[in-house]
mmCIF file of C-alpha atoms and ligand atoms in Angstrom:
data_model
loop_
_atom_site.group_PDB
_atom_site.id
_atom_site.type_symbol
_atom_site.label_atom_id
_atom_site.label_comp_id
_atom_site.label_asym_id
_atom_site.label_seq_id
_atom_site.Cartn_x
_atom_site.Cartn_y
_atom_site.Cartn_z
ATOM 1 C CA MET A 1 -0.034 0.280 -0.179
ATOM 2 C CA ALA A 2 1.213 3.464 -1.038
ATOM 3 C CA ARG A 3 2.446 5.448 1.999
ATOM 4 C CA LEU A 4 0.897 8.785 2.976
ATOM 5 C CA LYS A 5 3.402 11.556 2.145
ATOM 6 C CA VAL A 6 3.405 13.654 4.883
ATOM 7 C CA GLY A 7 5.490 17.192 5.290
ATOM 8 C CA VAL A 8 6.517 17.876 8.882
ATOM 9 C CA VAL A 9 7.294 21.757 9.273
ATOM 10 C CA ILE A 10 9.333 23.143 12.432
ATOM 11 C CA SER A 11 11.093 26.090 14.084
ATOM 12 C CA GLY A 12 13.485 24.662 16.294
ATOM 13 C CA ARG A 13 15.418 21.475 17.420
ATOM 14 C CA GLY A 14 12.981 18.824 15.793
ATOM 15 C CA SER A 15 13.031 16.017 18.273
ATOM 16 C CA ASN A 16 9.620 15.135 18.101
ATOM 17 C CA LEU A 17 10.391 15.177 13.873
ATOM 18 C CA GLN A 18 13.396 12.963 15.040
ATOM 19 C CA ALA A 19 10.246 10.523 16.964
ATOM 20 C CA LEU A 20 8.725 11.121 13.105
ATOM 21 C CA ILE A 21 11.600 9.961 11.590
ATOM 22 C CA GLU A 22 12.341 6.621 13.608
ATOM 23 C CA ALA A 23 9.242 5.552 13.199
ATOM 24 C CA ALA A 24 8.957 6.068 9.840
ATOM 25 C CA ARG A 25 12.362 3.789 9.057
ATOM 26 C CA ASP A 26 10.004 0.945 9.739
ATOM 27 C CA PRO A 27 8.502 0.014 5.782
ATOM 28 C CA ALA A 28 5.687 -1.345 7.577
ATOM 29 C CA TYR A 29 5.012 2.237 8.936
ATOM 30 C CA PRO A 30 2.175 3.764 6.707
ATOM 31 C CA ALA A 31 3.811 7.240 6.750
ATOM 32 C CA GLU A 32 7.131 8.391 5.096
ATOM 33 C CA ILE A 33 8.690 11.794 5.839
ATOM 34 C CA VAL A 34 9.100 13.776 2.499
ATOM 35 C CA LEU A 35 10.061 17.135 3.301
ATOM 36 C CA VAL A 36 10.787 18.590 6.789
ATOM 37 C CA VAL A 37 10.238 22.890 6.189
ATOM 38 C CA SER A 38 11.836 24.920 9.048
ATOM 39 C CA ASN A 39 10.699 28.379 9.048
ATOM 40 C CA VAL A 40 13.795 29.135 11.119
ATOM 41 C CA PRO A 41 17.097 28.677 9.219
ATOM 42 C CA GLY A 42 19.931 26.695 10.745
ATOM 43 C CA THR A 43 17.716 24.753 13.418
ATOM 44 C CA GLY A 44 18.929 21.342 14.726
ATOM 45 C CA GLY A 45 15.916 20.148 12.953
ATOM 46 C CA LEU A 46 16.985 20.808 10.165
ATOM 47 C CA ALA A 47 20.222 18.884 10.790
ATOM 48 C CA ARG A 48 18.443 16.088 11.927
ATOM 49 C CA ALA A 49 16.040 15.685 8.652
ATOM 50 C CA GLU A 50 19.633 16.039 6.543
ATOM 51 C CA GLN A 51 21.132 13.014 8.539
ATOM 52 C CA ALA A 52 18.600 10.847 7.750
ATOM 53 C CA GLY A 53 18.383 11.629 4.028
ATOM 54 C CA ILE A 54 14.843 13.910 4.317
ATOM 55 C CA PRO A 55 14.873 16.827 1.766
ATOM 56 C CA ALA A 56 14.747 19.868 4.064
ATOM 57 C CA GLU A 57 14.063 23.716 3.030
ATOM 58 C CA THR A 58 13.979 26.539 4.894
ATOM 59 C CA VAL A 59 10.592 29.478 4.608
ATOM 60 C CA ASP A 60 12.063 31.993 6.734
ATOM 61 C CA HIS A 61 9.451 34.245 8.001
ATOM 62 C CA ARG A 62 11.656 37.229 7.810
ATOM 63 C CA GLY A 63 11.274 37.157 4.254
ATOM 64 C CA PHE A 64 7.693 38.046 3.817
ATOM 65 C CA VAL A 65 5.722 40.534 4.763
ATOM 66 C CA GLY A 66 2.665 39.340 6.599
ATOM 67 C CA ARG A 67 1.320 36.346 7.413
ATOM 68 C CA GLN A 68 -0.353 34.992 4.168
ATOM 69 C CA PRO A 69 2.575 35.510 1.920
ATOM 70 C CA PHE A 70 4.695 33.321 3.755
ATOM 71 C CA GLU A 71 2.116 30.498 4.108
ATOM 72 C CA GLU A 72 1.609 30.614 0.627
ATOM 73 C CA ALA A 73 5.329 30.367 0.399
ATOM 74 C CA LEU A 74 4.765 27.243 2.720
ATOM 75 C CA THR A 75 2.041 25.890 1.128
ATOM 76 C CA GLY A 76 3.747 25.578 -2.311
ATOM 77 C CA THR A 77 6.798 24.032 -1.139
ATOM 78 C CA LEU A 78 4.364 21.570 0.743
ATOM 79 C CA GLU A 79 2.706 21.181 -2.477
ATOM 80 C CA ARG A 80 5.527 20.763 -4.967
ATOM 81 C CA ALA A 81 6.740 18.081 -3.014
ATOM 82 C CA GLY A 82 3.457 16.340 -3.384
ATOM 83 C CA VAL A 83 2.702 16.717 0.868
ATOM 84 C CA GLU A 84 -0.925 15.442 1.463
ATOM 85 C CA LEU A 85 -0.507 15.705 5.347
ATOM 86 C CA VAL A 86 0.979 18.556 7.426
ATOM 87 C CA CYS A 87 2.719 18.154 10.667
ATOM 88 C CA LEU A 88 3.287 20.860 12.648
ATOM 89 C CA ALA A 89 6.230 19.409 15.252
ATOM 90 C CA GLY A 90 7.321 22.049 17.239
ATOM 91 C CA PHE A 91 6.116 25.287 14.921
ATOM 92 C CA MET A 92 6.217 28.261 17.071
ATOM 93 C CA ARG A 93 4.011 30.505 14.382
ATOM 94 C CA ILE A 94 0.789 30.872 14.319
ATOM 95 C CA VAL A 95 -1.521 29.712 11.232
ATOM 96 C CA THR A 96 -4.264 32.734 10.028
ATOM 97 C CA GLU A 97 -7.467 30.657 8.370
ATOM 98 C CA GLY A 98 -6.792 30.511 4.570
ATOM 99 C CA PHE A 99 -3.319 28.346 5.732
ATOM 100 C CA ILE A 100 -6.093 26.234 7.868
ATOM 101 C CA ALA A 101 -8.675 25.661 5.084
ATOM 102 C CA HIS A 102 -6.340 24.725 2.795
ATOM 103 C CA TRP A 103 -5.481 21.842 4.480
ATOM 104 C CA HIS A 104 -7.999 21.463 6.140
ATOM 105 C CA ASP A 105 -8.315 17.124 8.042
ATOM 106 C CA ARG A 106 -5.017 17.046 6.557
ATOM 107 C CA LEU A 107 -2.995 19.305 9.702
ATOM 108 C CA ILE A 108 -2.207 18.116 12.984
ATOM 109 C CA ASN A 109 -0.517 19.820 15.509
ATOM 110 C CA ILE A 110 1.430 18.557 18.371
ATOM 111 C CA HIS A 111 0.674 20.744 21.384
ATOM 112 C CA PRO A 112 2.265 20.164 25.327
ATOM 113 C CA SER A 113 -0.644 20.222 27.094
ATOM 114 C CA LEU A 114 -3.941 18.378 28.100
ATOM 115 C CA LEU A 115 -5.945 20.640 26.197
ATOM 116 C CA PRO A 116 -8.335 22.864 26.679
ATOM 117 C CA ALA A 117 -6.175 23.153 29.625
ATOM 118 C CA PHE A 118 -3.130 25.198 28.579
ATOM 119 C CA PRO A 119 -3.252 26.230 25.220
ATOM 120 C CA GLY A 120 -0.618 28.710 24.195
ATOM 121 C CA LEU A 121 2.983 29.506 25.259
ATOM 122 C CA ASP A 122 4.448 28.382 28.642
ATOM 123 C CA THR A 123 2.070 25.739 29.104
ATOM 124 C CA HIS A 124 4.657 23.817 32.240
ATOM 125 C CA ALA A 125 4.686 26.829 34.429
ATOM 126 C CA ARG A 126 1.037 27.661 34.027
ATOM 127 C CA ALA A 127 0.534 23.993 34.919
ATOM 128 C CA LEU A 128 2.543 23.725 37.661
ATOM 129 C CA ALA A 129 1.105 27.249 38.958
ATOM 130 C CA ALA A 130 -2.501 26.043 38.603
ATOM 131 C CA GLY A 131 -1.285 22.932 40.982
ATOM 132 C CA VAL A 132 -2.664 20.103 38.262
ATOM 133 C CA LYS A 133 -1.658 16.306 39.054
ATOM 134 C CA LEU A 134 -1.673 15.200 36.008
ATOM 135 C CA ALA A 135 0.016 17.079 32.905
ATOM 136 C CA GLY A 136 1.081 15.943 29.213
ATOM 137 C CA CYS A 137 0.637 16.918 25.261
ATOM 138 C CA THR A 138 -2.291 16.146 22.892
ATOM 139 C CA VAL A 139 -2.108 15.590 18.969
ATOM 140 C CA HIS A 140 -4.825 17.462 17.367
ATOM 141 C CA PHE A 141 -6.635 18.233 13.664
ATOM 142 C CA VAL A 142 -5.245 21.856 13.612
ATOM 143 C CA ARG A 143 -8.621 24.701 13.404
ATOM 144 C CA ALA A 144 -8.554 28.881 13.569
ATOM 145 C CA GLU A 145 -8.470 28.964 16.956
ATOM 146 C CA VAL A 146 -5.491 28.203 18.591
ATOM 147 C CA ASP A 147 -4.675 25.304 19.861
ATOM 148 C CA HIS A 148 -8.151 24.090 19.600
ATOM 149 C CA GLY A 149 -9.644 21.544 16.777
ATOM 150 C CA PRO A 150 -10.391 17.967 16.989
ATOM 151 C CA ILE A 151 -8.238 15.321 19.267
ATOM 152 C CA VAL A 152 -6.526 12.125 18.198
ATOM 153 C CA GLY A 153 -4.656 11.355 21.299
ATOM 154 C CA GLN A 154 -3.797 12.118 24.264
ATOM 155 C CA ALA A 155 -0.937 10.920 26.572
ATOM 156 C CA ALA A 156 -0.840 12.499 30.674
ATOM 157 C CA VAL A 157 1.941 12.540 32.673
ATOM 158 C CA PRO A 158 2.427 12.993 36.855
ATOM 159 C CA VAL A 159 3.429 15.962 38.430
ATOM 160 C CA LEU A 160 5.998 15.969 40.642
ATOM 161 C CA PRO A 161 6.474 16.959 43.769
ATOM 162 C CA GLY A 162 9.032 19.642 43.543
ATOM 163 C CA ASP A 163 9.105 19.632 39.832
ATOM 164 C CA THR A 164 10.605 23.006 37.584
ATOM 165 C CA ALA A 165 8.870 23.908 34.643
ATOM 166 C CA ASP A 166 11.825 21.979 32.827
ATOM 167 C CA ALA A 167 11.731 18.543 34.568
ATOM 168 C CA LEU A 168 7.843 18.460 33.479
ATOM 169 C CA ALA A 169 8.686 19.535 30.278
ATOM 170 C CA ALA A 170 10.879 16.710 29.590
ATOM 171 C CA ARG A 171 8.561 14.319 31.391
ATOM 172 C CA VAL A 172 6.098 15.441 28.724
ATOM 173 C CA LEU A 173 8.437 15.551 26.272
ATOM 174 C CA GLU A 174 9.257 11.643 26.331
ATOM 175 C CA ALA A 175 5.442 11.339 26.173
ATOM 176 C CA GLU A 176 5.435 13.433 23.137
ATOM 177 C CA HIS A 177 7.812 11.062 21.385
ATOM 178 C CA ARG A 178 5.548 8.382 21.592
ATOM 179 C CA LEU A 179 1.997 9.887 21.022
ATOM 180 C CA PHE A 180 2.925 11.705 18.449
ATOM 181 C CA PRO A 181 4.003 8.394 15.817
ATOM 182 C CA LEU A 182 1.495 7.105 17.376
ATOM 183 C CA CYS A 183 -1.453 9.794 16.301
ATOM 184 C CA LEU A 184 0.267 9.915 12.919
ATOM 185 C CA ARG A 185 0.115 5.903 12.407
ATOM 186 C CA LEU A 186 -3.860 6.233 12.917
ATOM 187 C CA VAL A 187 -4.436 9.152 11.008
ATOM 188 C CA ALA A 188 -2.114 7.740 7.785
ATOM 189 C CA GLU A 189 -4.024 4.218 8.103
ATOM 190 C CA GLY A 190 -7.488 5.826 7.095
ATOM 191 C CA ARG A 191 -8.890 5.379 10.705
ATOM 192 C CA VAL A 192 -9.415 8.825 12.423
ATOM 193 C CA ARG A 193 -12.684 10.094 10.992
ATOM 194 C CA VAL A 194 -13.712 13.853 12.161
ATOM 195 C CA ALA A 195 -17.259 13.944 12.684
ATOM 196 C CA HIS A 196 -19.250 16.990 15.160
ATOM 197 C CA GLU A 197 -15.219 18.528 15.278
ATOM 198 C CA ALA A 198 -14.181 15.346 17.354
ATOM 199 C CA THR A 199 -12.765 12.253 16.589
ATOM 200 C CA GLU A 200 -14.043 8.160 15.607
ATOM 201 C CA ILE A 201 -10.800 6.014 15.339
ATOM 202 C CA ASP A 202 -11.577 2.682 14.126
ATOM 203 C CA GLY A 203 -10.226 -0.374 15.817
ATOM 204 C CA LEU A 204 -8.659 0.285 18.590
ATOM 205 C CA GLY A 205 -8.128 -1.893 21.797
ATOM 206 C CA PRO A 206 -9.019 -1.783 25.434
ATOM 207 C CA PRO A 207 -7.731 1.623 26.999
ATOM 208 C CA GLY A 208 -4.987 1.397 29.678
ATOM 209 C CA ALA A 209 -5.679 1.850 33.406
ATOM 210 C CA PRO A 210 -6.036 4.819 34.883
ATOM 211 C CA LEU A 211 -3.398 6.929 35.596
ATOM 212 C CA ILE A 212 -3.592 8.529 39.207
ATOM 213 C CA ASN A 213 -1.318 11.004 40.854
ATOM 214 C CA PRO A 214 -0.914 10.640 44.010
ATOM 215 C CA ALA A 215 -0.128 7.026 43.093
ATOM 216 C CA PRO A 216 -3.336 5.177 45.151
ATOM 217 C CA GLU A 217 -1.677 3.378 48.465
HETATM 218 C C1 GAR B 301 7.213 20.697 22.077
HETATM 219 O O1 GAR B 301 7.316 20.224 22.713
HETATM 220 C C2 GAR B 301 6.088 20.711 21.099
HETATM 221 O O2 GAR B 301 4.776 20.290 22.089
HETATM 222 C C3 GAR B 301 5.926 22.313 20.952
HETATM 223 O O3 GAR B 301 7.719 23.115 21.495
HETATM 224 C C4 GAR B 301 8.263 21.720 21.656
HETATM 225 C C5 GAR B 301 8.962 21.348 20.479
HETATM 226 O O4 GAR B 301 10.090 20.404 20.739
HETATM 227 N N1 GAR B 301 5.009 22.303 20.915
HETATM 228 C C6 GAR B 301 4.416 24.220 20.844
HETATM 229 O O5 GAR B 301 4.949 24.592 22.076
HETATM 230 C C7 GAR B 301 3.670 24.653 19.435
HETATM 231 N N2 GAR B 301 3.124 25.561 20.472
HETATM 232 P P1 GAR B 301 11.365 19.950 19.764
HETATM 233 O O6 GAR B 301 11.728 20.674 18.300
HETATM 234 O O7 GAR B 301 12.048 18.950 20.252
HETATM 235 O O8 GAR B 301 9.907 19.069 18.817
#
């Protein structure tokens, strides 16, 4: 079966990109990464792509006046590579309605919180300030409202006593690296349907045990 052609759009170090690259090394994985695009020149993620032999391009937003021309260039770059689905993996620009409409239900993002809690930036510091006992990450289809849209999957981790934002971020990031390849696989297999702005996923096994924090004694 043909693998879904995926473009990964990044702004930084690209550890989630790396997790997707590792997953897609398996020929049985239903998606292949055909292009990595960074809006920031010289990022670690671009080096990871090059090391993996994946075409990588920079579309520097600073070379454009306004978001729309930048996004049109981004779409053009992705389409020239034959991209069918776009993964935002640490892409730190807000995208506007035109881009989102163009890629409707073909654009997924990973966000480092259990949405709809803590959209936006500084999620880990805000989770700590709110005193939550579980934090985590979300993969979702992108909609016009920032960090909203039908949720494909979520992973939860405990918040531990003495956590700093950095310690929590590292724990969440490990979960991100497991969640994103799983969600991309489900989408690429055509098992994820969007209905009434939520998703239905075919053929899932029984859910795992609840993650309880504090751990029951
Ligand atoms: C990840 O934690 C991702 O969830 C977050 O940026 C980090 C990128 O790390 N994304 C956002 O905050 C999007 N608003 P990475 O470059 O190592 O994958």
